[in-house]
Structures are given as C-alpha cells and as structure tokens.
Short mmCIF file of N, CA and C and ligand atoms in Angstrom, two decimals:
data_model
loop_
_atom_site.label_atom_id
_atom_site.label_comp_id
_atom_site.label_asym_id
_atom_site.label_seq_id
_atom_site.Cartn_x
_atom_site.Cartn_y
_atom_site.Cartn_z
N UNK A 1330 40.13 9.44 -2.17
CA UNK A 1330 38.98 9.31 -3.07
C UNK A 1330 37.83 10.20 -2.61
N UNK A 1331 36.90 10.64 -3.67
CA UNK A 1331 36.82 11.64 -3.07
C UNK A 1331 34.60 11.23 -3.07
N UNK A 1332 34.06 11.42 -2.62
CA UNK A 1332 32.40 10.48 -2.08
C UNK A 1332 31.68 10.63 -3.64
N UNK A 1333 31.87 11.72 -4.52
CA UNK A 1333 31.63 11.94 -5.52
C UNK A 1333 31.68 11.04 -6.26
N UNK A 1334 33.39 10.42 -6.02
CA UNK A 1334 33.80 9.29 -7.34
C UNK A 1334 33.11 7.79 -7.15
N UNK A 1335 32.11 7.64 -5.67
CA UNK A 1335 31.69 6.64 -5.39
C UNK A 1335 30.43 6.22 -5.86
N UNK A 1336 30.02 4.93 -6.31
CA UNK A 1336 28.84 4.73 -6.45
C UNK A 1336 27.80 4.12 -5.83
N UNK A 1337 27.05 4.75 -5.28
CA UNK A 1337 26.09 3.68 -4.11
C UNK A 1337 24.34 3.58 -4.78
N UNK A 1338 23.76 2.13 -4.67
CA UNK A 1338 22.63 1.93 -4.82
C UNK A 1338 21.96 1.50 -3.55
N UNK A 1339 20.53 2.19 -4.19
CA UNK A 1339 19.56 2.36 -3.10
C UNK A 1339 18.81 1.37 -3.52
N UNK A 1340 18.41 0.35 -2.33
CA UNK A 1340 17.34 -0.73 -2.82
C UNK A 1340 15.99 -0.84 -2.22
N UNK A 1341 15.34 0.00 -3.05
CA UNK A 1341 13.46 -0.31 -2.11
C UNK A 1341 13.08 -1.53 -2.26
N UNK A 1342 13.07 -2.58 -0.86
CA UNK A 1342 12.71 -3.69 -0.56
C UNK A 1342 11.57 -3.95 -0.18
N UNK A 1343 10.46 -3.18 -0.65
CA UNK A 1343 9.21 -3.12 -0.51
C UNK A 1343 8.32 -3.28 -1.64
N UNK A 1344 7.44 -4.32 -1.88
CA UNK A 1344 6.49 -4.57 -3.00
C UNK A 1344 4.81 -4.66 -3.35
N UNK A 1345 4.91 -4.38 -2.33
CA UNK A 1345 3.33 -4.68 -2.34
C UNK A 1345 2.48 -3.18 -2.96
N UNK A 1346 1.26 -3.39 -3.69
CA UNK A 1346 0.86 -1.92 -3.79
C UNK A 1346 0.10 -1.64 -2.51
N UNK A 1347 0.58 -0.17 -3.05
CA UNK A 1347 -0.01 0.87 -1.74
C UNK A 1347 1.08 1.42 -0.90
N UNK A 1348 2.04 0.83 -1.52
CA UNK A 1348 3.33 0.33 -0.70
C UNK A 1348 3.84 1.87 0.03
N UNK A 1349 4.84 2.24 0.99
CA UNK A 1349 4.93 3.59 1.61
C UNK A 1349 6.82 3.65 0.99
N UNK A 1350 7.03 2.83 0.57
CA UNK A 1350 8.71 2.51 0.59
C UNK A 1350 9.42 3.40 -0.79
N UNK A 1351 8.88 3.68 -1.46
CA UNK A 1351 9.43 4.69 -2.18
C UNK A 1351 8.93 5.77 -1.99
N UNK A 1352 7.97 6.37 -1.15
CA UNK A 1352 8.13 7.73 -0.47
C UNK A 1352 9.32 7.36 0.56
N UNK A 1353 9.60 6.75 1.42
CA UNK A 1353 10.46 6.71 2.50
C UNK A 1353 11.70 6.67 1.53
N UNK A 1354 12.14 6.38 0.24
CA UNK A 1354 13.69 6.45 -0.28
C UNK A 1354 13.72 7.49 -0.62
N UNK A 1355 12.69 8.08 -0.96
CA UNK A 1355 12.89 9.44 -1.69
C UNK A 1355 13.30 10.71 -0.64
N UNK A 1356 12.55 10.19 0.57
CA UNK A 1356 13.15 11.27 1.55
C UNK A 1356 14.56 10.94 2.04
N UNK A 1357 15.20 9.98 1.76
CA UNK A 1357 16.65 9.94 2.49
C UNK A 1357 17.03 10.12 1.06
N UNK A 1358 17.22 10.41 0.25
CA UNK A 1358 17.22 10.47 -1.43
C UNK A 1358 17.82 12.35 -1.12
N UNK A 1359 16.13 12.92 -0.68
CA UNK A 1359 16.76 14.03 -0.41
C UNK A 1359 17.85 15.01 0.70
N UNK A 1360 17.66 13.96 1.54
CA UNK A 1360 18.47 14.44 3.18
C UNK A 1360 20.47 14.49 2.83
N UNK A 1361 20.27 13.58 1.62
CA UNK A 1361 21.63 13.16 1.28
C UNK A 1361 21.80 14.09 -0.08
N UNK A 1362 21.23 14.94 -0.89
CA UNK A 1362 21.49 15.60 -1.71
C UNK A 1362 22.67 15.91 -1.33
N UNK A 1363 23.13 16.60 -0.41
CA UNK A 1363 23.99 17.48 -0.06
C UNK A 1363 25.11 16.69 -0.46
N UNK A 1364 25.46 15.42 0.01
CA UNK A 1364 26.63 14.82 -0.54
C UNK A 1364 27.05 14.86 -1.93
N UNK A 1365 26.36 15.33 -3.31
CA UNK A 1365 26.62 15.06 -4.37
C UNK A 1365 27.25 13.97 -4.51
N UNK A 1366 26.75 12.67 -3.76
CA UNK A 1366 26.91 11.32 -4.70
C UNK A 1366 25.97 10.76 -5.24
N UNK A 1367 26.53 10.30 -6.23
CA UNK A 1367 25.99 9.16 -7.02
C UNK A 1367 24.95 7.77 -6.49
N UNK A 1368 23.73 8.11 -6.25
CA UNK A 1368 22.90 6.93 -5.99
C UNK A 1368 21.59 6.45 -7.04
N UNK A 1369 22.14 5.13 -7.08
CA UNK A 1369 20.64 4.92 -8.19
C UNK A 1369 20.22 3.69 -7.08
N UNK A 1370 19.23 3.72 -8.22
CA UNK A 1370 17.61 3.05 -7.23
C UNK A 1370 17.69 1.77 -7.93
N UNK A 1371 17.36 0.47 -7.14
CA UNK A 1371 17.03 -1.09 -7.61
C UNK A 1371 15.55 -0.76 -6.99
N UNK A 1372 14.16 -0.70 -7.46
CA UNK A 1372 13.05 -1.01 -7.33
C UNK A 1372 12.44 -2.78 -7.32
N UNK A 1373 12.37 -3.52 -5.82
CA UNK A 1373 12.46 -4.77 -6.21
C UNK A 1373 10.97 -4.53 -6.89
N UNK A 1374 9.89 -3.70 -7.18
CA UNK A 1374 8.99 -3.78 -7.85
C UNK A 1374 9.20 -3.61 -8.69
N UNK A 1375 9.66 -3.70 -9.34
CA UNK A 1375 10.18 -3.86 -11.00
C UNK A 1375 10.61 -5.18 -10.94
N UNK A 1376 10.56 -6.04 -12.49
CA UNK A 1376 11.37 -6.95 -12.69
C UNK A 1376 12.70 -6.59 -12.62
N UNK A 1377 13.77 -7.72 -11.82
CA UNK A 1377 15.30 -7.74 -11.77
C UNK A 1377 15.54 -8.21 -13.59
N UNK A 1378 16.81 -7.60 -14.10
CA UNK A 1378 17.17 -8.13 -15.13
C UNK A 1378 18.90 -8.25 -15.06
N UNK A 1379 19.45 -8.53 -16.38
CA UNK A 1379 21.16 -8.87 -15.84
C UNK A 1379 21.43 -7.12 -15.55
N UNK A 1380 21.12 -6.01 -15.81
CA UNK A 1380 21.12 -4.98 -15.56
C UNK A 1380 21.08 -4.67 -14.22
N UNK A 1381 20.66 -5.62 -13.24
CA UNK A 1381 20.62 -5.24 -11.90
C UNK A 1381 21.97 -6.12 -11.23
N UNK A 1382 22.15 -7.32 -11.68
CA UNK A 1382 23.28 -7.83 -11.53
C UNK A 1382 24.38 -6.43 -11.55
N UNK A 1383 24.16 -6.29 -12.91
CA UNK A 1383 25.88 -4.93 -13.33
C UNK A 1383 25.80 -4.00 -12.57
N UNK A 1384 24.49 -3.21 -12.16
CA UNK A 1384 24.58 -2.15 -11.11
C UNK A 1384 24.97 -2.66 -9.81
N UNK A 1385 24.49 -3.67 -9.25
CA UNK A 1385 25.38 -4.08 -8.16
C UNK A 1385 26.78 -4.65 -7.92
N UNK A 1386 27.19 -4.94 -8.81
CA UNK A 1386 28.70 -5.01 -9.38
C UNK A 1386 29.30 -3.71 -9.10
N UNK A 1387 28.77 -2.75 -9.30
CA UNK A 1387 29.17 -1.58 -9.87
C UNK A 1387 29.81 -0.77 -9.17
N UNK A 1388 28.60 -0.93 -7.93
CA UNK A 1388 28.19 -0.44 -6.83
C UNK A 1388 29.39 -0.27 -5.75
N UNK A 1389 29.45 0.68 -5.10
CA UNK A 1389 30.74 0.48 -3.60
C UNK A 1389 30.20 0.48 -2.69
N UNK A 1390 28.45 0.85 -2.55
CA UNK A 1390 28.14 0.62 -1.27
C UNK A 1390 26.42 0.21 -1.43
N UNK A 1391 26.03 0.05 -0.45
CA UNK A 1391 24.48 0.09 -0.34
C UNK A 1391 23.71 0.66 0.63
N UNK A 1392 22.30 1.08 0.00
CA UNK A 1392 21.72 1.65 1.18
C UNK A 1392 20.15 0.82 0.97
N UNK A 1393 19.93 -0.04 1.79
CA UNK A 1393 18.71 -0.72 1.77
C UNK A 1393 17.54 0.14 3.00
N UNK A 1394 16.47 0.35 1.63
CA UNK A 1394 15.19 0.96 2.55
C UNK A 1394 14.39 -0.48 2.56
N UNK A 1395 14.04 -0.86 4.05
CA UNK A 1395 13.52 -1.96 4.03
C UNK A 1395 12.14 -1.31 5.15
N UNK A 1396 10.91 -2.27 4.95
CA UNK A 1396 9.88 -2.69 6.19
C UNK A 1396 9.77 -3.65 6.91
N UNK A 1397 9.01 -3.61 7.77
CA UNK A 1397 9.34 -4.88 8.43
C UNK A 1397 8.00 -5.68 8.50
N UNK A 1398 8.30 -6.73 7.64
CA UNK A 1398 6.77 -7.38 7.77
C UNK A 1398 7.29 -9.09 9.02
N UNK A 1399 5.89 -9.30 9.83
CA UNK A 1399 6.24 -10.45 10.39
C UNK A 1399 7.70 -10.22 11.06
N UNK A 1400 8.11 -9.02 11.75
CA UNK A 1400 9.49 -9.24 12.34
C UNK A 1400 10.54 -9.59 11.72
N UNK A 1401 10.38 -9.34 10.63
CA UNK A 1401 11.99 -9.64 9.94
C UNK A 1401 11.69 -8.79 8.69
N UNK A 1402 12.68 -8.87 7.55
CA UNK A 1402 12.48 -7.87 6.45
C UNK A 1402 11.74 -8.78 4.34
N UNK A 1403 11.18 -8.20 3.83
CA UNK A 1403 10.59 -9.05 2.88
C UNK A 1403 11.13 -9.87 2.33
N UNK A 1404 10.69 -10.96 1.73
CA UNK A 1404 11.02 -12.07 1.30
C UNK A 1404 11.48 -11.76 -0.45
N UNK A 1405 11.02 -10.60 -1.40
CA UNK A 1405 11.77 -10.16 -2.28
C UNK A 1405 13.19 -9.83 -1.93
N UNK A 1406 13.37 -9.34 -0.87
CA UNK A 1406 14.99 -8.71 -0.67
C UNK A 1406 16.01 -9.93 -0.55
N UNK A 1407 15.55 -11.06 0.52
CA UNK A 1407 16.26 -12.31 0.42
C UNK A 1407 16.44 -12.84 -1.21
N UNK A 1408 15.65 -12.55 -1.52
CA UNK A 1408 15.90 -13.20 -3.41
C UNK A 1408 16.80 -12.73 -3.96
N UNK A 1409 16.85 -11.64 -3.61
CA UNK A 1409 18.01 -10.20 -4.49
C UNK A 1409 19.04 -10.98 -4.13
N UNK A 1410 19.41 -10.89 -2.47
CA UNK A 1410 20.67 -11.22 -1.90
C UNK A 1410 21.40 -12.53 -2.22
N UNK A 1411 20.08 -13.35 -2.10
CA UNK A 1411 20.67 -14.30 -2.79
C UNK A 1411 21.11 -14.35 -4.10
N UNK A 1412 20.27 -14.50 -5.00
CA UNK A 1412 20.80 -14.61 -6.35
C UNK A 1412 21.96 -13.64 -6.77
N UNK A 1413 22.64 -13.44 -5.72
CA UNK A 1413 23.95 -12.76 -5.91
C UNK A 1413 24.92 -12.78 -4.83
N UNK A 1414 26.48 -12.86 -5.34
CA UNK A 1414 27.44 -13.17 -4.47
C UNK A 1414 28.52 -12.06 -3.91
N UNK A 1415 29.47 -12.12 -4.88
CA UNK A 1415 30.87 -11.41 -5.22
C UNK A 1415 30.19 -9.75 -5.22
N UNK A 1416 28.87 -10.25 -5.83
CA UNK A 1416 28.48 -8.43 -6.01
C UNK A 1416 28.30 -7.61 -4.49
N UNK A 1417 28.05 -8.12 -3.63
CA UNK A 1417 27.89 -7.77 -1.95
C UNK A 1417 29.12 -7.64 -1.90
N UNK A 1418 30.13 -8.41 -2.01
CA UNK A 1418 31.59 -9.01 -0.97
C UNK A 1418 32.42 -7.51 -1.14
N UNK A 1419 32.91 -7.09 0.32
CA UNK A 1419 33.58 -6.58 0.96
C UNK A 1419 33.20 -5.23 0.55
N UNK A 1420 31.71 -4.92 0.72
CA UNK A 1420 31.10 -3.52 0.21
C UNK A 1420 30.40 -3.14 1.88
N UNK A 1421 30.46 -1.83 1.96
CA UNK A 1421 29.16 -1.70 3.40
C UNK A 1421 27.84 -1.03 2.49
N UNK A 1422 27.08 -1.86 3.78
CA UNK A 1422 25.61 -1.75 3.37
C UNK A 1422 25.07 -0.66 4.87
N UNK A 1423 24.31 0.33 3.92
CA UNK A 1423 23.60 0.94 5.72
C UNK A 1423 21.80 0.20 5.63
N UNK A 1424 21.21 0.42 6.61
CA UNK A 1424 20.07 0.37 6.53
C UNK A 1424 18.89 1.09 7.14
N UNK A 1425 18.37 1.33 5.80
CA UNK A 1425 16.61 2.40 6.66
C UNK A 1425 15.68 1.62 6.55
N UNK A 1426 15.34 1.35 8.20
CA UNK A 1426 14.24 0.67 7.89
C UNK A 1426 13.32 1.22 8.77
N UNK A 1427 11.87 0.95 8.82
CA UNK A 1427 10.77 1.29 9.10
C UNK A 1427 9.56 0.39 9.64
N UNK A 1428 8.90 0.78 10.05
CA UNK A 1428 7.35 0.20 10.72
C UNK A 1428 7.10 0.37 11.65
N UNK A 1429 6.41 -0.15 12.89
CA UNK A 1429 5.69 0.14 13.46
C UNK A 1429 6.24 0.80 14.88
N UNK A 1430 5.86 0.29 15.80
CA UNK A 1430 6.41 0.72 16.94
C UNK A 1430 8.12 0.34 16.86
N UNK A 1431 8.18 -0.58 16.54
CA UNK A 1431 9.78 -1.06 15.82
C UNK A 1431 10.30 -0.21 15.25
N UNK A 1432 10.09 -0.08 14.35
CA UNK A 1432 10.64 1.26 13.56
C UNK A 1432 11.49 0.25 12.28
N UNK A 1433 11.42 -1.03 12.48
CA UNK A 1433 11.42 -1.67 11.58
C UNK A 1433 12.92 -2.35 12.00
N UNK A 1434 13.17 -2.24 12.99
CA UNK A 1434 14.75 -2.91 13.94
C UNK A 1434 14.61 -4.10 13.71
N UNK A 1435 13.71 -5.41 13.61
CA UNK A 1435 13.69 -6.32 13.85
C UNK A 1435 14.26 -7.08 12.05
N UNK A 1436 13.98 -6.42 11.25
CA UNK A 1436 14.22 -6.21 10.00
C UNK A 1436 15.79 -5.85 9.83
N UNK A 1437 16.06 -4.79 10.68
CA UNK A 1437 17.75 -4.18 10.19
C UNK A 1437 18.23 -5.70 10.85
N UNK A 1438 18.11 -5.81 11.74
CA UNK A 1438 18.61 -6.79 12.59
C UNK A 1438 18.96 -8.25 11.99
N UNK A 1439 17.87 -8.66 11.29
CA UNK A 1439 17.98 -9.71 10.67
C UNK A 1439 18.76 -9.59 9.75
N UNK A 1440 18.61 -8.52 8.38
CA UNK A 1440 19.28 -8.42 7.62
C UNK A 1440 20.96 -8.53 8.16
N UNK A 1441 21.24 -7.62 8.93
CA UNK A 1441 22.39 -7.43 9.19
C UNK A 1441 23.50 -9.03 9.36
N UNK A 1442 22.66 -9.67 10.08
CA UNK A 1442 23.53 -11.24 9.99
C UNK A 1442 23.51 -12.01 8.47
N UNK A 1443 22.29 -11.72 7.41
CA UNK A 1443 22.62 -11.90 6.74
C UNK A 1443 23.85 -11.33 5.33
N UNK A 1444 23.67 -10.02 5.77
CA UNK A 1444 24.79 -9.08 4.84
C UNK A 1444 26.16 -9.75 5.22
N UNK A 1445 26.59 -9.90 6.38
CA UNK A 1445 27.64 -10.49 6.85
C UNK A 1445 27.98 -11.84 7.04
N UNK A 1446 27.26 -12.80 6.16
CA UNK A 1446 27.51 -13.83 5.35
C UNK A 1446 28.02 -13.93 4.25
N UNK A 1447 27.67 -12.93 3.12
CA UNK A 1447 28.05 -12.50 2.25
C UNK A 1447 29.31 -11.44 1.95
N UNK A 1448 29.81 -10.93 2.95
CA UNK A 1448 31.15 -10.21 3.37
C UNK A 1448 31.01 -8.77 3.30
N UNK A 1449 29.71 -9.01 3.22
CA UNK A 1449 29.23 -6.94 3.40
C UNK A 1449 29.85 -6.84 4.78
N UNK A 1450 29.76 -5.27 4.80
CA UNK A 1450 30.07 -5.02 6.04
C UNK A 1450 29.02 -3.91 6.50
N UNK A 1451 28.19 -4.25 7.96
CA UNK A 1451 27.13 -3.57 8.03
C UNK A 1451 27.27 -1.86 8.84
N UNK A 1452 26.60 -1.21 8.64
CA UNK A 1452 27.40 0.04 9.11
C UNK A 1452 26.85 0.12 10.53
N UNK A 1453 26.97 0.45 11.56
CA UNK A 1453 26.90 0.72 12.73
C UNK A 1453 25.32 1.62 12.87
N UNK A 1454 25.95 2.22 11.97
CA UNK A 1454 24.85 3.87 12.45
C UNK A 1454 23.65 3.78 10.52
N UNK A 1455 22.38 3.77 11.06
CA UNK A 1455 21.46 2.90 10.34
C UNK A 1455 20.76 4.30 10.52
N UNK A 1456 18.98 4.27 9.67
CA UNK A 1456 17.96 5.17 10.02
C UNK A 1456 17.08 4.16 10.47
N UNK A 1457 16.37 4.58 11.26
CA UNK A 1457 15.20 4.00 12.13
C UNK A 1457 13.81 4.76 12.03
N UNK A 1458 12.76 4.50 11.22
CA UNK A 1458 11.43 5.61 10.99
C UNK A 1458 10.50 5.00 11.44
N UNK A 1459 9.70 5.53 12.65
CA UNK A 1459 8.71 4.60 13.50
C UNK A 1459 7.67 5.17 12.38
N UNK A 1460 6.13 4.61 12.44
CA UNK A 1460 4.98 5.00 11.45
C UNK A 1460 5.13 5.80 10.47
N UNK A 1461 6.20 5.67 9.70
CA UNK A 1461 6.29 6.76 8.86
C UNK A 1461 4.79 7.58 8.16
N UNK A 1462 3.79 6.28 7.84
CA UNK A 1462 2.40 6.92 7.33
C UNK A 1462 1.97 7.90 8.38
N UNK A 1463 2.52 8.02 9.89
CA UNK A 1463 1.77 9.11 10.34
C UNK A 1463 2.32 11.13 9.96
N UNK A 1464 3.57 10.71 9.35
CA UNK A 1464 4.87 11.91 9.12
C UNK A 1464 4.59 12.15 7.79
N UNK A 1465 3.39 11.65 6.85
CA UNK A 1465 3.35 12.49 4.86
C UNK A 1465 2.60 13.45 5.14
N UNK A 1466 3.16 14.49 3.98
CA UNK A 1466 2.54 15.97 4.47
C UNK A 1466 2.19 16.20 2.37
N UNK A 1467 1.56 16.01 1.63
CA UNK A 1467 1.38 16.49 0.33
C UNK A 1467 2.23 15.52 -0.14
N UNK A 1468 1.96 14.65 0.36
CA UNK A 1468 2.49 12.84 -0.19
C UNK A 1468 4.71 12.48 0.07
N UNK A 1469 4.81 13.94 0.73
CA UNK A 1469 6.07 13.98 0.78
C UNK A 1469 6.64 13.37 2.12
N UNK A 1470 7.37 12.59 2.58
CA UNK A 1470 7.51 12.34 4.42
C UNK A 1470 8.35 13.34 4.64
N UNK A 1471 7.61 13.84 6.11
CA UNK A 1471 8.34 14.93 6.59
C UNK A 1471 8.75 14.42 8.28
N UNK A 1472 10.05 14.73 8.56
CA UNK A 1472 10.52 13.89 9.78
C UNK A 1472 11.45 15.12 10.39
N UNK A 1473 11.21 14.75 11.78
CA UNK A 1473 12.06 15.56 12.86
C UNK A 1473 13.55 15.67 12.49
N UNK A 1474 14.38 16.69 13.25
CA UNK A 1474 15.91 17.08 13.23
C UNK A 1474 16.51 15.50 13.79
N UNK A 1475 16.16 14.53 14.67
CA UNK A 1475 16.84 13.75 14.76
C UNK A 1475 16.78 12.62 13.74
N UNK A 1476 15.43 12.70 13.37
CA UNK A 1476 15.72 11.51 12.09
C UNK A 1476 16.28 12.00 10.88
N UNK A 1477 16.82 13.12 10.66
CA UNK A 1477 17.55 13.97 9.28
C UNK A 1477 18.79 14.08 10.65
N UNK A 1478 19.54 13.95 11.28
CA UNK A 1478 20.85 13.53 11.56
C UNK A 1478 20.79 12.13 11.40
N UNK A 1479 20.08 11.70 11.69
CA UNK A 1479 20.44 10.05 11.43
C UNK A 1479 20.90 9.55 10.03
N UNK A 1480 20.32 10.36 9.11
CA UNK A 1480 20.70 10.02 7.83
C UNK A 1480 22.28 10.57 7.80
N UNK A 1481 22.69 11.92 8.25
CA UNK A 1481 24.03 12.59 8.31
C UNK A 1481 25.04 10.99 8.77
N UNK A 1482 24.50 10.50 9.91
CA UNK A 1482 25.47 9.68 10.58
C UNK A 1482 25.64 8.25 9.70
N UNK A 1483 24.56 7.61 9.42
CA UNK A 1483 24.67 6.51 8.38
C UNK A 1483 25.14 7.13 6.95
N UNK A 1484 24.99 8.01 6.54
CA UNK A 1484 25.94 8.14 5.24
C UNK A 1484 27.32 8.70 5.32
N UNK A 1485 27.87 9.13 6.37
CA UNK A 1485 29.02 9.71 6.82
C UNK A 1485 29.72 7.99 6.91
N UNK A 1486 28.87 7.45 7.43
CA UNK A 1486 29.85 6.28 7.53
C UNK A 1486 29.63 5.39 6.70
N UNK A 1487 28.75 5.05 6.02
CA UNK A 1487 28.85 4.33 4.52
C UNK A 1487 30.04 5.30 3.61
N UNK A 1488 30.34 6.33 3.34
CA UNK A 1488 31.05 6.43 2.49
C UNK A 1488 32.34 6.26 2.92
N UNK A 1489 32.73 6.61 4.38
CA UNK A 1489 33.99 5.96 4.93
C UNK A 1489 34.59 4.69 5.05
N UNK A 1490 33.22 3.82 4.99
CA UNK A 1490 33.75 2.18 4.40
C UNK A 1490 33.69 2.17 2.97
N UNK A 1491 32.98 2.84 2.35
CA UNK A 1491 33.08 2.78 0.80
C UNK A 1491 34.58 3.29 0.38
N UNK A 1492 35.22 4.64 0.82
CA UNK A 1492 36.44 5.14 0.58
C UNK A 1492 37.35 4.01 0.87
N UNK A 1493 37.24 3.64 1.95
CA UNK A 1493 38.21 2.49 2.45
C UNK A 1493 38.17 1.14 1.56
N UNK A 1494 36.97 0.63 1.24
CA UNK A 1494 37.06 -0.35 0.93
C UNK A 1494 37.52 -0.68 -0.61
N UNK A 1495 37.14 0.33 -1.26
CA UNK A 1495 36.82 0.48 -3.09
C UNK A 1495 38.73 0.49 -3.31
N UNK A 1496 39.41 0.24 -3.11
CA UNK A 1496 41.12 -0.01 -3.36
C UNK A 1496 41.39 -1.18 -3.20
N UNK A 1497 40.91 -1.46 -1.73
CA UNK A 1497 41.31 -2.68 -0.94
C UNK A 1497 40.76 -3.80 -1.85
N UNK A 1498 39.38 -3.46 -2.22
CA UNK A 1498 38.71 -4.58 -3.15
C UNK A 1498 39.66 -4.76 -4.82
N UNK A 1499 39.68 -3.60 -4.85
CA UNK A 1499 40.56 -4.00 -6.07
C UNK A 1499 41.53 -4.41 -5.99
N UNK A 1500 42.13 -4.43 -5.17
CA UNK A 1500 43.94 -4.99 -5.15
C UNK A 1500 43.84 -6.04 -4.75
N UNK A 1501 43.23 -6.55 -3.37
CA UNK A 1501 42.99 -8.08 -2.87
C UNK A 1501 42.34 -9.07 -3.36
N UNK A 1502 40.87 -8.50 -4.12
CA UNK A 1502 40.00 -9.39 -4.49
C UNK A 1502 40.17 -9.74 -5.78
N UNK A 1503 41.00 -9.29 -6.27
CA UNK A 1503 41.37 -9.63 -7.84
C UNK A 1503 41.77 -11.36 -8.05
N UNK A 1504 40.82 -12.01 -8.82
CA UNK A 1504 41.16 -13.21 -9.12
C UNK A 1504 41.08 -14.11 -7.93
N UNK A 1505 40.85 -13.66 -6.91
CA UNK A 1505 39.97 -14.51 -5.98
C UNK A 1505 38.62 -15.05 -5.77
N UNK A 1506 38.47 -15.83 -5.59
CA UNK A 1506 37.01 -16.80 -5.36
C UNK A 1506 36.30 -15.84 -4.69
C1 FMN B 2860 2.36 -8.56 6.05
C2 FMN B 2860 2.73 -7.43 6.95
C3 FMN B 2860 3.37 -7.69 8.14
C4 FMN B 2860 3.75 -6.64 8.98
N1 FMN B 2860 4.45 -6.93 10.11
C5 FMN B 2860 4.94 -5.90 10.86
C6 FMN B 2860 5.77 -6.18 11.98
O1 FMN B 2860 6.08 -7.31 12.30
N2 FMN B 2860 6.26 -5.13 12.67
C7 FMN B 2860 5.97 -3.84 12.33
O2 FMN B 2860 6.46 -2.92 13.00
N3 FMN B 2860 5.17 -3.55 11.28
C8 FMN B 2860 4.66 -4.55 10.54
N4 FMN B 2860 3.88 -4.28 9.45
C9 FMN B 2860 3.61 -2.89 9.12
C10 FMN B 2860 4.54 -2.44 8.01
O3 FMN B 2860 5.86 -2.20 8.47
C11 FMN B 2860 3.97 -1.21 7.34
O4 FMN B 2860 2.72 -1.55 6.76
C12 FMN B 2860 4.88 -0.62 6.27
O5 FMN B 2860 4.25 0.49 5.70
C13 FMN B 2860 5.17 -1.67 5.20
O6 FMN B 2860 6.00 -1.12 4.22
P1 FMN B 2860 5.45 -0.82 2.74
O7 FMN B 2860 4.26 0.09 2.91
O8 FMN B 2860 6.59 -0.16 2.03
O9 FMN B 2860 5.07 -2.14 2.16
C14 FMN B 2860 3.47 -5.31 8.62
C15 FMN B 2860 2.80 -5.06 7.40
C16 FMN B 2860 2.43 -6.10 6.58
C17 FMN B 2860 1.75 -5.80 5.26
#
C-alpha cells in the first residue's frame, strides 16, 4: 500500500483564542508535504458534527497537535476521544506536542495511556516543540534541523503502522465488537 492511498487526520487540540496551535499544525502540515499524503484537519475550535465522527472513521492514522495546559493535555481533546470508540481502534496515533520548558511531554505522556485504552497504537517517535512563541518569524514557526527530522521520524512511522494496520483492520475487525 502505498502512504498516498492512506488517510490521516490532524487534530488541533487547542481552543482558546490567541491560541498558537494552528500555527504549530501548519508547520508540521508543511515539513510533511513531501509525503504527498492525504491529511485533513479536525479543528476542536470549531463545533464537532456527525462529519467528524465519519472523518475519523475514515481515517488510518492520527496526528494530534496538542499543548500542555496544567501538565497534562486539554480537556476538549478528552471529549473528542471520548465520544468515540471503534473510530480510534487499532489505528496509530503520533503526537506533537508543545509548551514550555516541557515541550509539552507531560501532555504526550498522558495522552499516550489514554490512546491505548482505546486500541490506538501510540508511535514511539513523537515531535516535541519547547516555546514555540519564541520560533514565529512573519506569523510562520520556524524551527531548527532537529525539530524538522523529528517530524521525518514520527511520520515515517505513523505510516508504517498505518500500512500495516489498514488490512489487518479490515479482515479482523469486521463484525467485531
Ligand atoms: C491554562 C494553561 C496552563 C498551562 N500549563 C502549562 C504547563 O503545565 N506546562 C507547560 O509547559 N506550559 C503550560 N502552559 C503554556 C502553554 O503550553 C502555552 O501557552 C501554549 O501556547 C498553549 O497552547 P495554545 O496557545 O495552542 O493554547 C499553560 C497555558 C495555559 C493557558
């Protein structure tokens, strides 16, 4: 299968105005051009509708841009996750997350035990963006050679669980709970 035929959504888990989280998707948005895949955007600032249900259905993988508020990640994103099941199960999720001296770890971290309740599978190799507000250059974030490999390494391996998994799900999970 070939990364093209895959479909992955990007979820900005950030809501508040003023917010920095859709400049930060837009730059791993562009670091990943190169792959010519297929990614659309869930804005939890937007209202969710059954339309977000079907795109995550849809979906073979995920890439959650999260912050980290209070040491863990926002309380919109838990809503998402929850109010949905089967649509996670046996998909990998990567994660970019961000803030402060953290870089927003305390957030991947959490999430990560929760994705794997749900039967995601979390990818190993994540992005990590310490202050991103100190890295906008003409409202665009601009980041060092190691944080643009980091994106190389978390999407190299989201689509290798996505390749892997997008068969397996169809053949096993069919008509299962
Ligand atoms: C309520 C709140 C709590 C925060 N808690 C943390 C924290 O625990 N650790 C951290 O590194 N940054 C923390 N921050 C800083 C945020 O990560 C930073 O403001 C980031 O830009 C938030 O993402 P957003 O701009 O997309 O909303 C916090 C920010 C807010 C608003």
């Amino acid at each position: 299968m070939k990364p093209t035929q895959l479909k992955f959504i990007l979820i900005i888990a950030s809501v508040r105005s003023g917010r920095i989280g859709p400049t930060v998707a837009q730059w791993f948005v562009d670091q990943v051009a190169p792959y010519g895949i297929d990614v659309e955007i869930i804005d939890l600032a937007e209202p969710t509708s059954p339309l977000t249900t079907e795109l995550l259905e849809k979906a073979d993988g995920f890439i959650v841009v999260t912050p980290e508020y209070n040491h863990s990640y926002p309380g919109d994103l838990k809503i998402l996750i929850d109010a949905h099941g089967t649509q996670w199960k046996h998909k990998p999720v990567t994660i970019v997350s961000y803030g402060g001296m953290s870089g927003g770890l305390r957030a991947a971290e959490h999430l990560r035990a929760v994705f794997a309740e749900v039967y995601s599978v979390g990818t190993r190799n994540g992005v990590v963006i310490h202050a991103p507000w100190d890295h906008i250059t003409d409202g665009r974030l601009v980041l060092d050679e190691d944080a643009i490999a980091s994106t190389r390494g978390a999407m190299d391996e989201l689509i290798w669980w996505a390749e892997l998994l997008k068969p397996e799900r169809g053949a096993r999970d069919e008509g299962a709970a």
